[in-house]
Amino acid sequence: MTTTSFSTPRDLLRYAITRFNGAKLFFGHGSVEAFDEAAYLILHTLKLPLDRLEPFLDAKLLDDEVLQVLAVIERRVTERVPAAYITKEAWLGEYRFYVDERVLVPRSFIAELIPQQFSPWLVDPDGVENVLELCTGSGCLAIMMADTFANAVVDAIDISKDALAVAETNIREYKLEGRVNPIESDLYENVPFKKYDLIITNPPYVNAESMRTLPQEYMVEPQIALAGGEDGMDLVRKIIAGAAERLTPEGILVVEIGNEREYAEAAFGHLGLTWLTTSIGDDAVFLLTAEQLQNAP
């Protein structure tokens, strides 16, 4: 195969889709199929608008541009790394974030709920002054929270220094220094003792059995950010146990647990979990109020 085999993005798109499907790649980090991932990687590599493939499909490419795209396709296939690690970016809605192998690729369903300001459970969004995010990773949710709750300061917590370095990069990019505060802490351990109107978390929640069968693309991510113990709920238990004394009387706790609703209900169903609706249904994110936590048996 030579660069003369390819002259347009259309040629490269067809080739990439064939390679991706032939290699049986897994798509769970932003794309849902080979076409979407191939189109994204080609457009990004050629520095073209990510939402405008059609006008450029038959544009003539330079040899070095073809080589750049082929190298990206080859890396995705041979190393089986998520596309975000190749491009050093990930998107949540309209928000773009820097990412690398020090953090999980952002893919939170909580991100879908932030623009709604957790209505109707937060009765006064303008009155939200203090927000806590546990297990912040790249800082993406903390940044979205600060952008959505204009009067809030967000404390963004992670146990990983490496992850917080990535978060700091994104905080600077969004010019939110002073409003989003990255803090190295094992959950609540080093968190300032104050009352929060809102606590959110997308913690490690993959159960032990599922960890053993994860696609290879997930295995290049930080495993500390995925593994949640035998039933996936190890950190969630600690988060719930410490939330009551950290919330204001009208505060709420929002927790993402992905596909682990069965385990979450088994561990915390007696608390009366409220399941929030996201694009995958009512199984991925639950909510508890400060009153429920205070009255927990």
PDB file of C-alpha atoms in Angstrom:
ATOM      1  CA  MET A   1       0.000   0.000   0.000  1.00  0.00           C
ATOM      2  CA  THR A   2       1.297   3.475  -0.938  1.00  0.00           C
ATOM      3  CA  THR A   3       0.027   7.001  -0.454  1.00  0.00           C
ATOM      4  CA  THR A   4      -1.024   6.978  -4.109  1.00  0.00           C
ATOM      5  CA  SER A   5      -3.686   4.449  -3.131  1.00  0.00           C
ATOM      6  CA  PHE A   6      -5.465   7.327  -1.405  1.00  0.00           C
ATOM      7  CA  SER A   7      -6.188  10.782  -2.751  1.00  0.00           C
ATOM      8  CA  THR A   8      -9.224  12.018  -0.805  1.00  0.00           C
ATOM      9  CA  PRO A   9     -10.786  11.835   2.670  1.00  0.00           C
ATOM     10  CA  ARG A  10     -13.428   9.580   1.106  1.00  0.00           C
ATOM     11  CA  ASP A  11     -10.719   7.038   0.251  1.00  0.00           C
ATOM     12  CA  LEU A  12      -9.302   7.202   3.749  1.00  0.00           C
ATOM     13  CA  LEU A  13     -12.727   6.989   5.363  1.00  0.00           C
ATOM     14  CA  ARG A  14     -13.544   3.780   3.501  1.00  0.00           C
ATOM     15  CA  TYR A  15     -10.167   2.303   4.367  1.00  0.00           C
ATOM     16  CA  ALA A  16     -10.416   3.249   8.062  1.00  0.00           C
ATOM     17  CA  ILE A  17     -13.889   1.751   8.439  1.00  0.00           C
ATOM     18  CA  THR A  18     -12.716  -1.505   6.872  1.00  0.00           C
ATOM     19  CA  ARG A  19      -9.648  -1.619   9.131  1.00  0.00           C
ATOM     20  CA  PHE A  20     -11.639  -0.804  12.264  1.00  0.00           C
ATOM     21  CA  ASN A  21     -14.341  -3.378  11.562  1.00  0.00           C
ATOM     22  CA  GLY A  22     -11.779  -5.975  10.536  1.00  0.00           C
ATOM     23  CA  ALA A  23      -9.893  -5.482  13.790  1.00  0.00           C
ATOM     24  CA  LYS A  24     -13.165  -5.646  15.769  1.00  0.00           C
ATOM     25  CA  LEU A  25     -12.344  -2.457  17.639  1.00  0.00           C
ATOM     26  CA  PHE A  26     -14.530  -1.435  20.573  1.00  0.00           C
ATOM     27  CA  PHE A  27     -16.211   1.956  20.487  1.00  0.00           C
ATOM     28  CA  GLY A  28     -17.183   3.249  23.904  1.00  0.00           C
ATOM     29  CA  HIS A  29     -15.266   6.480  24.332  1.00  0.00           C
ATOM     30  CA  GLY A  30     -17.325   8.973  22.377  1.00  0.00           C
ATOM     31  CA  SER A  31     -18.108   7.166  19.128  1.00  0.00           C
ATOM     32  CA  VAL A  32     -20.683   4.428  18.695  1.00  0.00           C
ATOM     33  CA  GLU A  33     -19.476   2.867  15.433  1.00  0.00           C
ATOM     34  CA  ALA A  34     -16.537   2.651  13.039  1.00  0.00           C
ATOM     35  CA  PHE A  35     -17.886   5.323  10.684  1.00  0.00           C
ATOM     36  CA  ASP A  36     -18.147   7.978  13.417  1.00  0.00           C
ATOM     37  CA  GLU A  37     -14.718   7.218  14.815  1.00  0.00           C
ATOM     38  CA  ALA A  38     -13.050   7.151  11.397  1.00  0.00           C
ATOM     39  CA  ALA A  39     -14.665  10.439  10.392  1.00  0.00           C
ATOM     40  CA  TYR A  40     -13.604  12.095  13.656  1.00  0.00           C
ATOM     41  CA  LEU A  41      -9.993  10.932  13.435  1.00  0.00           C
ATOM     42  CA  ILE A  42      -9.667  11.988   9.795  1.00  0.00           C
ATOM     43  CA  LEU A  43     -11.192  15.433  10.330  1.00  0.00           C
ATOM     44  CA  HIS A  44      -9.145  16.052  13.466  1.00  0.00           C
ATOM     45  CA  THR A  45      -5.874  14.966  11.828  1.00  0.00           C
ATOM     46  CA  LEU A  46      -6.519  17.203   8.816  1.00  0.00           C
ATOM     47  CA  LYS A  47      -7.548  20.091  11.106  1.00  0.00           C
ATOM     48  CA  LEU A  48     -10.961  20.347   9.491  1.00  0.00           C
ATOM     49  CA  PRO A  49     -14.254  21.239  11.236  1.00  0.00           C
ATOM     50  CA  LEU A  50     -15.429  18.182  13.125  1.00  0.00           C
ATOM     51  CA  ASP A  51     -19.055  18.694  12.144  1.00  0.00           C
ATOM     52  CA  ARG A  52     -18.487  19.122   8.392  1.00  0.00           C
ATOM     53  CA  LEU A  53     -17.329  15.979   6.669  1.00  0.00           C
ATOM     54  CA  GLU A  54     -19.357  16.245   3.461  1.00  0.00           C
ATOM     55  CA  PRO A  55     -17.746  19.357   1.873  1.00  0.00           C
ATOM     56  CA  PHE A  56     -14.269  17.820   2.157  1.00  0.00           C
ATOM     57  CA  LEU A  57     -14.913  14.202   1.151  1.00  0.00           C
ATOM     58  CA  ASP A  58     -13.505  14.598  -2.353  1.00  0.00           C
ATOM     59  CA  ALA A  59     -10.862  17.214  -1.628  1.00  0.00           C
ATOM     60  CA  LYS A  60      -7.421  16.287  -3.016  1.00  0.00           C
ATOM     61  CA  LEU A  61      -4.937  15.563  -0.219  1.00  0.00           C
ATOM     62  CA  LEU A  62      -1.196  16.074  -0.095  1.00  0.00           C
ATOM     63  CA  ASP A  63       1.000  12.998   0.334  1.00  0.00           C
ATOM     64  CA  ASP A  64       2.093  14.034   3.824  1.00  0.00           C
ATOM     65  CA  GLU A  65      -1.558  14.538   4.857  1.00  0.00           C
ATOM     66  CA  VAL A  66      -2.366  11.018   3.697  1.00  0.00           C
ATOM     67  CA  LEU A  67       0.584   9.680   5.673  1.00  0.00           C
ATOM     68  CA  GLN A  68      -0.555  11.485   8.831  1.00  0.00           C
ATOM     69  CA  VAL A  69      -4.046  10.016   8.595  1.00  0.00           C
ATOM     70  CA  LEU A  70      -2.739   6.516   7.845  1.00  0.00           C
ATOM     71  CA  ALA A  71      -0.492   6.698  10.918  1.00  0.00           C
ATOM     72  CA  VAL A  72      -3.466   7.604  13.109  1.00  0.00           C
ATOM     73  CA  ILE A  73      -5.582   4.779  11.675  1.00  0.00           C
ATOM     74  CA  GLU A  74      -2.737   2.322  12.219  1.00  0.00           C
ATOM     75  CA  ARG A  75      -2.228   3.394  15.820  1.00  0.00           C
ATOM     76  CA  ARG A  76      -5.931   3.048  16.609  1.00  0.00           C
ATOM     77  CA  VAL A  77      -5.903  -0.494  15.206  1.00  0.00           C
ATOM     78  CA  THR A  78      -2.585  -1.817  16.473  1.00  0.00           C
ATOM     79  CA  GLU A  79      -2.485  -0.197  19.921  1.00  0.00           C
ATOM     80  CA  ARG A  80      -6.272  -0.262  20.480  1.00  0.00           C
ATOM     81  CA  VAL A  81      -6.146   3.009  22.384  1.00  0.00           C
ATOM     82  CA  PRO A  82      -9.234   5.217  22.603  1.00  0.00           C
ATOM     83  CA  ALA A  83      -9.324   7.886  19.913  1.00  0.00           C
ATOM     84  CA  ALA A  84      -9.217  10.584  22.595  1.00  0.00           C
ATOM     85  CA  TYR A  85      -5.714   9.509  23.609  1.00  0.00           C
ATOM     86  CA  ILE A  86      -4.583   9.927  20.006  1.00  0.00           C
ATOM     87  CA  THR A  87      -6.147  13.353  19.493  1.00  0.00           C
ATOM     88  CA  LYS A  88      -5.588  14.519  23.108  1.00  0.00           C
ATOM     89  CA  GLU A  89      -9.150  15.765  23.320  1.00  0.00           C
ATOM     90  CA  ALA A  90     -12.615  14.618  24.335  1.00  0.00           C
ATOM     91  CA  TRP A  91     -16.014  16.236  24.036  1.00  0.00           C
ATOM     92  CA  LEU A  92     -18.953  16.335  26.432  1.00  0.00           C
ATOM     93  CA  GLY A  93     -21.756  18.123  24.651  1.00  0.00           C
ATOM     94  CA  GLU A  94     -20.330  21.450  23.490  1.00  0.00           C
ATOM     95  CA  TYR A  95     -17.391  21.278  25.895  1.00  0.00           C
ATOM     96  CA  ARG A  96     -13.932  20.261  24.709  1.00  0.00           C
ATOM     97  CA  PHE A  97     -11.378  18.926  27.197  1.00  0.00           C
ATOM     98  CA  TYR A  98      -7.708  18.005  27.038  1.00  0.00           C
ATOM     99  CA  VAL A  99      -7.134  14.347  27.950  1.00  0.00           C
ATOM    100  CA  ASP A 100      -4.292  11.868  27.969  1.00  0.00           C
ATOM    101  CA  GLU A 101      -3.519   8.486  29.499  1.00  0.00           C
ATOM    102  CA  ARG A 102      -3.426   9.954  33.028  1.00  0.00           C
ATOM    103  CA  VAL A 103      -7.232  10.183  33.125  1.00  0.00           C
ATOM    104  CA  LEU A 104     -10.301   8.322  31.965  1.00  0.00           C
ATOM    105  CA  VAL A 105     -11.757   9.502  28.695  1.00  0.00           C
ATOM    106  CA  PRO A 106     -14.734  11.672  29.797  1.00  0.00           C
ATOM    107  CA  ARG A 107     -18.072   9.947  29.162  1.00  0.00           C
ATOM    108  CA  SER A 108     -20.354  10.831  32.068  1.00  0.00           C
ATOM    109  CA  PHE A 109     -24.147  10.744  31.966  1.00  0.00           C
ATOM    110  CA  ILE A 110     -24.163  13.360  34.715  1.00  0.00           C
ATOM    111  CA  ALA A 111     -23.021  15.766  31.995  1.00  0.00           C
ATOM    112  CA  GLU A 112     -26.482  15.436  30.425  1.00  0.00           C
ATOM    113  CA  LEU A 113     -28.144  16.553  33.669  1.00  0.00           C
ATOM    114  CA  ILE A 114     -26.004  19.605  34.432  1.00  0.00           C
ATOM    115  CA  PRO A 115     -27.669  21.973  31.910  1.00  0.00           C
ATOM    116  CA  GLN A 116     -31.016  21.204  33.619  1.00  0.00           C
ATOM    117  CA  GLN A 117     -29.473  22.307  36.943  1.00  0.00           C
ATOM    118  CA  PHE A 118     -30.820  19.125  38.551  1.00  0.00           C
ATOM    119  CA  SER A 119     -34.343  20.472  38.476  1.00  0.00           C
ATOM    120  CA  PRO A 120     -36.636  20.015  40.371  1.00  0.00           C
ATOM    121  CA  TRP A 121     -34.435  18.733  43.204  1.00  0.00           C
ATOM    122  CA  LEU A 122     -32.360  21.911  43.402  1.00  0.00           C
ATOM    123  CA  VAL A 123     -35.022  24.521  44.118  1.00  0.00           C
ATOM    124  CA  ASP A 124     -32.743  27.573  43.844  1.00  0.00           C
ATOM    125  CA  PRO A 125     -29.931  27.097  41.287  1.00  0.00           C
ATOM    126  CA  ASP A 126     -28.843  30.735  41.635  1.00  0.00           C
ATOM    127  CA  GLY A 127     -28.367  30.129  45.337  1.00  0.00           C
ATOM    128  CA  VAL A 128     -25.895  27.285  44.819  1.00  0.00           C
ATOM    129  CA  GLU A 129     -22.617  28.553  46.267  1.00  0.00           C
ATOM    130  CA  ASN A 130     -20.563  25.447  47.033  1.00  0.00           C
ATOM    131  CA  VAL A 131     -20.280  22.321  44.900  1.00  0.00           C
ATOM    132  CA  LEU A 132     -18.127  19.256  45.537  1.00  0.00           C
ATOM    133  CA  GLU A 133     -17.077  16.810  42.868  1.00  0.00           C
ATOM    134  CA  LEU A 134     -15.445  13.607  44.055  1.00  0.00           C
ATOM    135  CA  CYS A 135     -13.225  11.637  41.629  1.00  0.00           C
ATOM    136  CA  THR A 136     -12.912  14.554  39.216  1.00  0.00           C
ATOM    137  CA  GLY A 137     -10.378  13.013  36.797  1.00  0.00           C
ATOM    138  CA  SER A 138      -9.925  15.487  33.944  1.00  0.00           C
ATOM    139  CA  GLY A 139     -12.071  18.065  35.756  1.00  0.00           C
ATOM    140  CA  CYS A 140     -14.703  18.017  33.028  1.00  0.00           C
ATOM    141  CA  LEU A 141     -17.783  17.844  35.246  1.00  0.00           C
ATOM    142  CA  ALA A 142     -16.411  20.379  37.707  1.00  0.00           C
ATOM    143  CA  ILE A 143     -15.840  22.829  34.858  1.00  0.00           C
ATOM    144  CA  MET A 144     -19.338  22.262  33.480  1.00  0.00           C
ATOM    145  CA  MET A 145     -20.772  22.802  36.969  1.00  0.00           C
ATOM    146  CA  ALA A 146     -18.921  26.095  37.405  1.00  0.00           C
ATOM    147  CA  ASP A 147     -20.110  27.221  33.997  1.00  0.00           C
ATOM    148  CA  THR A 148     -23.729  26.300  34.776  1.00  0.00           C
ATOM    149  CA  PHE A 149     -23.955  27.533  38.378  1.00  0.00           C
ATOM    150  CA  ALA A 150     -22.703  31.075  38.002  1.00  0.00           C
ATOM    151  CA  ASN A 151     -22.436  31.813  41.729  1.00  0.00           C
ATOM    152  CA  ALA A 152     -20.764  28.569  42.745  1.00  0.00           C
ATOM    153  CA  VAL A 153     -17.251  27.585  43.724  1.00  0.00           C
ATOM    154  CA  VAL A 154     -16.461  23.966  42.853  1.00  0.00           C
ATOM    155  CA  ASP A 155     -14.005  21.831  44.813  1.00  0.00           C
ATOM    156  CA  ALA A 156     -12.713  19.119  42.445  1.00  0.00           C
ATOM    157  CA  ILE A 157     -11.292  16.113  44.296  1.00  0.00           C
ATOM    158  CA  ASP A 158      -9.097  13.269  43.112  1.00  0.00           C
ATOM    159  CA  ILE A 159      -6.632  10.912  44.756  1.00  0.00           C
ATOM    160  CA  SER A 160      -4.373  10.996  41.686  1.00  0.00           C
ATOM    161  CA  LYS A 161      -1.793  13.778  41.279  1.00  0.00           C
ATOM    162  CA  ASP A 162      -1.531  12.886  37.607  1.00  0.00           C
ATOM    163  CA  ALA A 163      -5.271  13.290  37.083  1.00  0.00           C
ATOM    164  CA  LEU A 164      -5.266  16.639  38.877  1.00  0.00           C
ATOM    165  CA  ALA A 165      -2.487  17.874  36.592  1.00  0.00           C
ATOM    166  CA  VAL A 166      -4.792  17.216  33.639  1.00  0.00           C
ATOM    167  CA  ALA A 167      -7.676  18.880  35.468  1.00  0.00           C
ATOM    168  CA  GLU A 168      -5.549  21.966  36.068  1.00  0.00           C
ATOM    169  CA  THR A 169      -4.825  22.179  32.345  1.00  0.00           C
ATOM    170  CA  ASN A 170      -8.550  22.206  31.601  1.00  0.00           C
ATOM    171  CA  ILE A 171      -9.325  24.670  34.388  1.00  0.00           C
ATOM    172  CA  ARG A 172      -6.797  27.099  32.917  1.00  0.00           C
ATOM    173  CA  GLU A 173      -8.206  26.558  29.423  1.00  0.00           C
ATOM    174  CA  TYR A 174     -11.641  27.627  30.657  1.00  0.00           C
ATOM    175  CA  LYS A 175     -10.189  30.441  32.799  1.00  0.00           C
ATOM    176  CA  LEU A 176     -11.845  29.107  35.924  1.00  0.00           C
ATOM    177  CA  GLU A 177      -8.919  29.390  38.331  1.00  0.00           C
ATOM    178  CA  GLY A 178     -10.337  30.370  41.697  1.00  0.00           C
ATOM    179  CA  ARG A 179     -13.776  28.976  40.897  1.00  0.00           C
ATOM    180  CA  VAL A 180     -12.736  25.369  40.322  1.00  0.00           C
ATOM    181  CA  ASN A 181     -10.276  24.229  42.972  1.00  0.00           C
ATOM    182  CA  PRO A 182      -8.402  20.961  42.320  1.00  0.00           C
ATOM    183  CA  ILE A 183      -7.657  19.177  45.604  1.00  0.00           C
ATOM    184  CA  GLU A 184      -5.633  16.004  46.106  1.00  0.00           C
ATOM    185  CA  SER A 185      -7.597  13.872  48.528  1.00  0.00           C
ATOM    186  CA  ASP A 186      -8.783  10.339  49.198  1.00  0.00           C
ATOM    187  CA  LEU A 187     -12.476  11.209  48.945  1.00  0.00           C
ATOM    188  CA  TYR A 188     -13.344  13.524  51.884  1.00  0.00           C
ATOM    189  CA  GLU A 189     -10.006  13.211  53.693  1.00  0.00           C
ATOM    190  CA  ASN A 190      -8.482  16.586  52.680  1.00  0.00           C
ATOM    191  CA  VAL A 191     -11.699  18.343  51.699  1.00  0.00           C
ATOM    192  CA  PRO A 192     -12.341  21.707  53.426  1.00  0.00           C
ATOM    193  CA  PHE A 193     -14.987  21.177  56.062  1.00  0.00           C
ATOM    194  CA  LYS A 194     -17.871  23.239  54.809  1.00  0.00           C
ATOM    195  CA  LYS A 195     -21.413  22.573  53.699  1.00  0.00           C
ATOM    196  CA  TYR A 196     -22.072  21.897  50.044  1.00  0.00           C
ATOM    197  CA  ASP A 197     -25.304  22.574  48.185  1.00  0.00           C
ATOM    198  CA  LEU A 198     -24.474  19.801  45.751  1.00  0.00           C
ATOM    199  CA  ILE A 199     -22.135  16.807  45.674  1.00  0.00           C
ATOM    200  CA  ILE A 200     -21.644  14.922  42.414  1.00  0.00           C
ATOM    201  CA  THR A 201     -19.478  11.945  41.631  1.00  0.00           C
ATOM    202  CA  ASN A 202     -18.701   9.541  38.811  1.00  0.00           C
ATOM    203  CA  PRO A 203     -16.529   7.187  40.865  1.00  0.00           C
ATOM    204  CA  PRO A 204     -14.872   3.861  40.009  1.00  0.00           C
ATOM    205  CA  TYR A 205     -17.821   1.451  39.932  1.00  0.00           C
ATOM    206  CA  VAL A 206     -16.951  -1.484  37.645  1.00  0.00           C
ATOM    207  CA  ASN A 207     -17.460  -4.747  39.522  1.00  0.00           C
ATOM    208  CA  ALA A 208     -14.708  -7.353  39.702  1.00  0.00           C
ATOM    209  CA  GLU A 209     -16.294  -9.759  37.230  1.00  0.00           C
ATOM    210  CA  SER A 210     -16.795  -7.023  34.631  1.00  0.00           C
ATOM    211  CA  MET A 211     -13.225  -5.790  35.118  1.00  0.00           C
ATOM    212  CA  ARG A 212     -11.982  -9.188  33.981  1.00  0.00           C
ATOM    213  CA  THR A 213     -13.822  -8.926  30.664  1.00  0.00           C
ATOM    214  CA  LEU A 214     -13.346  -5.267  29.713  1.00  0.00           C
ATOM    215  CA  PRO A 215     -12.402  -4.579  26.075  1.00  0.00           C
ATOM    216  CA  GLN A 216      -8.739  -3.775  25.500  1.00  0.00           C
ATOM    217  CA  GLU A 217      -9.505  -0.089  24.912  1.00  0.00           C
ATOM    218  CA  TYR A 218     -10.481   0.232  28.582  1.00  0.00           C
ATOM    219  CA  MET A 219      -7.353  -1.500  29.818  1.00  0.00           C
ATOM    220  CA  VAL A 220      -5.131   1.392  28.713  1.00  0.00           C
ATOM    221  CA  GLU A 221      -7.088   3.755  30.966  1.00  0.00           C
ATOM    222  CA  PRO A 222      -6.089   4.235  34.637  1.00  0.00           C
ATOM    223  CA  GLN A 223      -7.483   1.129  36.314  1.00  0.00           C
ATOM    224  CA  ILE A 224      -7.780   2.937  39.655  1.00  0.00           C
ATOM    225  CA  ALA A 225     -10.487   5.053  38.024  1.00  0.00           C
ATOM    226  CA  LEU A 226     -12.496   2.007  36.902  1.00  0.00           C
ATOM    227  CA  ALA A 227     -12.302  -0.770  39.489  1.00  0.00           C
ATOM    228  CA  GLY A 228     -14.917  -0.529  42.227  1.00  0.00           C
ATOM    229  CA  GLY A 229     -14.332  -3.761  44.132  1.00  0.00           C
ATOM    230  CA  GLU A 230     -16.264  -7.030  44.138  1.00  0.00           C
ATOM    231  CA  ASP A 231     -19.686  -5.439  43.576  1.00  0.00           C
ATOM    232  CA  GLY A 232     -18.404  -2.119  42.223  1.00  0.00           C
ATOM    233  CA  MET A 233     -19.722  -0.206  45.216  1.00  0.00           C
ATOM    234  CA  ASP A 234     -16.625   0.097  47.447  1.00  0.00           C
ATOM    235  CA  LEU A 235     -16.091   3.829  46.923  1.00  0.00           C
ATOM    236  CA  VAL A 236     -19.799   4.551  46.583  1.00  0.00           C
ATOM    237  CA  ARG A 237     -20.314   3.220  50.117  1.00  0.00           C
ATOM    238  CA  LYS A 238     -17.710   5.636  51.467  1.00  0.00           C
ATOM    239  CA  ILE A 239     -19.133   8.530  49.472  1.00  0.00           C
ATOM    240  CA  ILE A 240     -22.656   7.949  50.764  1.00  0.00           C
ATOM    241  CA  ALA A 241     -21.439   7.412  54.329  1.00  0.00           C
ATOM    242  CA  GLY A 242     -19.691  10.787  54.399  1.00  0.00           C
ATOM    243  CA  ALA A 243     -22.186  12.866  52.426  1.00  0.00           C
ATOM    244  CA  ALA A 244     -24.720  13.679  55.150  1.00  0.00           C
ATOM    245  CA  GLU A 245     -22.378  15.816  57.210  1.00  0.00           C
ATOM    246  CA  ARG A 246     -21.103  17.606  54.100  1.00  0.00           C
ATOM    247  CA  LEU A 247     -24.455  18.707  52.640  1.00  0.00           C
ATOM    248  CA  THR A 248     -26.602  21.719  53.437  1.00  0.00           C
ATOM    249  CA  PRO A 249     -30.131  20.873  54.691  1.00  0.00           C
ATOM    250  CA  GLU A 250     -31.498  21.290  51.139  1.00  0.00           C
ATOM    251  CA  GLY A 251     -28.449  19.724  49.459  1.00  0.00           C
ATOM    252  CA  ILE A 252     -28.364  16.695  47.187  1.00  0.00           C
ATOM    253  CA  LEU A 253     -25.927  13.931  46.276  1.00  0.00           C
ATOM    254  CA  VAL A 254     -25.798  12.720  42.650  1.00  0.00           C
ATOM    255  CA  VAL A 255     -23.943   9.473  41.887  1.00  0.00           C
ATOM    256  CA  GLU A 256     -23.238   7.793  38.549  1.00  0.00           C
ATOM    257  CA  ILE A 257     -22.946   3.997  38.572  1.00  0.00           C
ATOM    258  CA  GLY A 258     -23.170   3.103  34.878  1.00  0.00           C
ATOM    259  CA  ASN A 259     -24.519  -0.418  34.358  1.00  0.00           C
ATOM    260  CA  GLU A 260     -24.380  -1.335  38.036  1.00  0.00           C
ATOM    261  CA  ARG A 261     -27.960  -0.501  39.131  1.00  0.00           C
ATOM    262  CA  GLU A 262     -28.542  -4.030  40.412  1.00  0.00           C
ATOM    263  CA  TYR A 263     -25.583  -3.757  42.781  1.00  0.00           C
ATOM    264  CA  ALA A 264     -26.497  -0.205  43.790  1.00  0.00           C
ATOM    265  CA  GLU A 265     -30.046  -1.215  44.678  1.00  0.00           C
ATOM    266  CA  ALA A 266     -28.749  -4.176  46.659  1.00  0.00           C
ATOM    267  CA  ALA A 267     -26.404  -1.950  48.655  1.00  0.00           C
ATOM    268  CA  PHE A 268     -28.430   1.258  48.990  1.00  0.00           C
ATOM    269  CA  GLY A 269     -32.014   0.508  47.969  1.00  0.00           C
ATOM    270  CA  HIS A 270     -33.184   0.937  51.563  1.00  0.00           C
ATOM    271  CA  LEU A 271     -32.286   4.633  51.319  1.00  0.00           C
ATOM    272  CA  GLY A 272     -34.907   5.241  48.630  1.00  0.00           C
ATOM    273  CA  LEU A 273     -32.773   6.039  45.587  1.00  0.00           C
ATOM    274  CA  THR A 274     -34.216   8.397  42.978  1.00  0.00           C
ATOM    275  CA  TRP A 275     -33.098   7.284  39.504  1.00  0.00           C
ATOM    276  CA  LEU A 276     -32.580  10.120  37.039  1.00  0.00           C
ATOM    277  CA  THR A 277     -33.368   9.863  33.345  1.00  0.00           C
ATOM    278  CA  THR A 278     -30.442  10.031  30.909  1.00  0.00           C
ATOM    279  CA  SER A 279     -29.952   9.027  27.286  1.00  0.00           C
ATOM    280  CA  ILE A 280     -29.566   5.364  28.252  1.00  0.00           C
ATOM    281  CA  GLY A 281     -32.640   5.241  30.490  1.00  0.00           C
ATOM    282  CA  ASP A 282     -33.173   5.379  34.246  1.00  0.00           C
ATOM    283  CA  ASP A 283     -30.396   3.078  35.379  1.00  0.00           C
ATOM    284  CA  ALA A 284     -27.118   5.017  35.357  1.00  0.00           C
ATOM    285  CA  VAL A 285     -27.450   7.906  37.843  1.00  0.00           C
ATOM    286  CA  PHE A 286     -29.166   8.122  41.218  1.00  0.00           C
ATOM    287  CA  LEU A 287     -29.903  10.954  43.624  1.00  0.00           C
ATOM    288  CA  LEU A 288     -30.189  11.172  47.397  1.00  0.00           C
ATOM    289  CA  THR A 289     -31.273  14.231  49.372  1.00  0.00           C
ATOM    290  CA  ALA A 290     -29.587  15.465  52.526  1.00  0.00           C
ATOM    291  CA  GLU A 291     -32.778  14.592  54.421  1.00  0.00           C
ATOM    292  CA  GLN A 292     -32.655  10.997  53.185  1.00  0.00           C
ATOM    293  CA  LEU A 293     -29.024  10.708  54.189  1.00  0.00           C
ATOM    294  CA  GLN A 294     -29.603  12.265  57.600  1.00  0.00           C
ATOM    295  CA  ASN A 295     -32.437   9.817  58.268  1.00  0.00           C
ATOM    296  CA  ALA A 296     -30.613   6.794  56.913  1.00  0.00           C
ATOM    297  CA  PRO A 297     -31.005   3.709  59.155  1.00  0.00           C
TER     298      PRO A 297
END
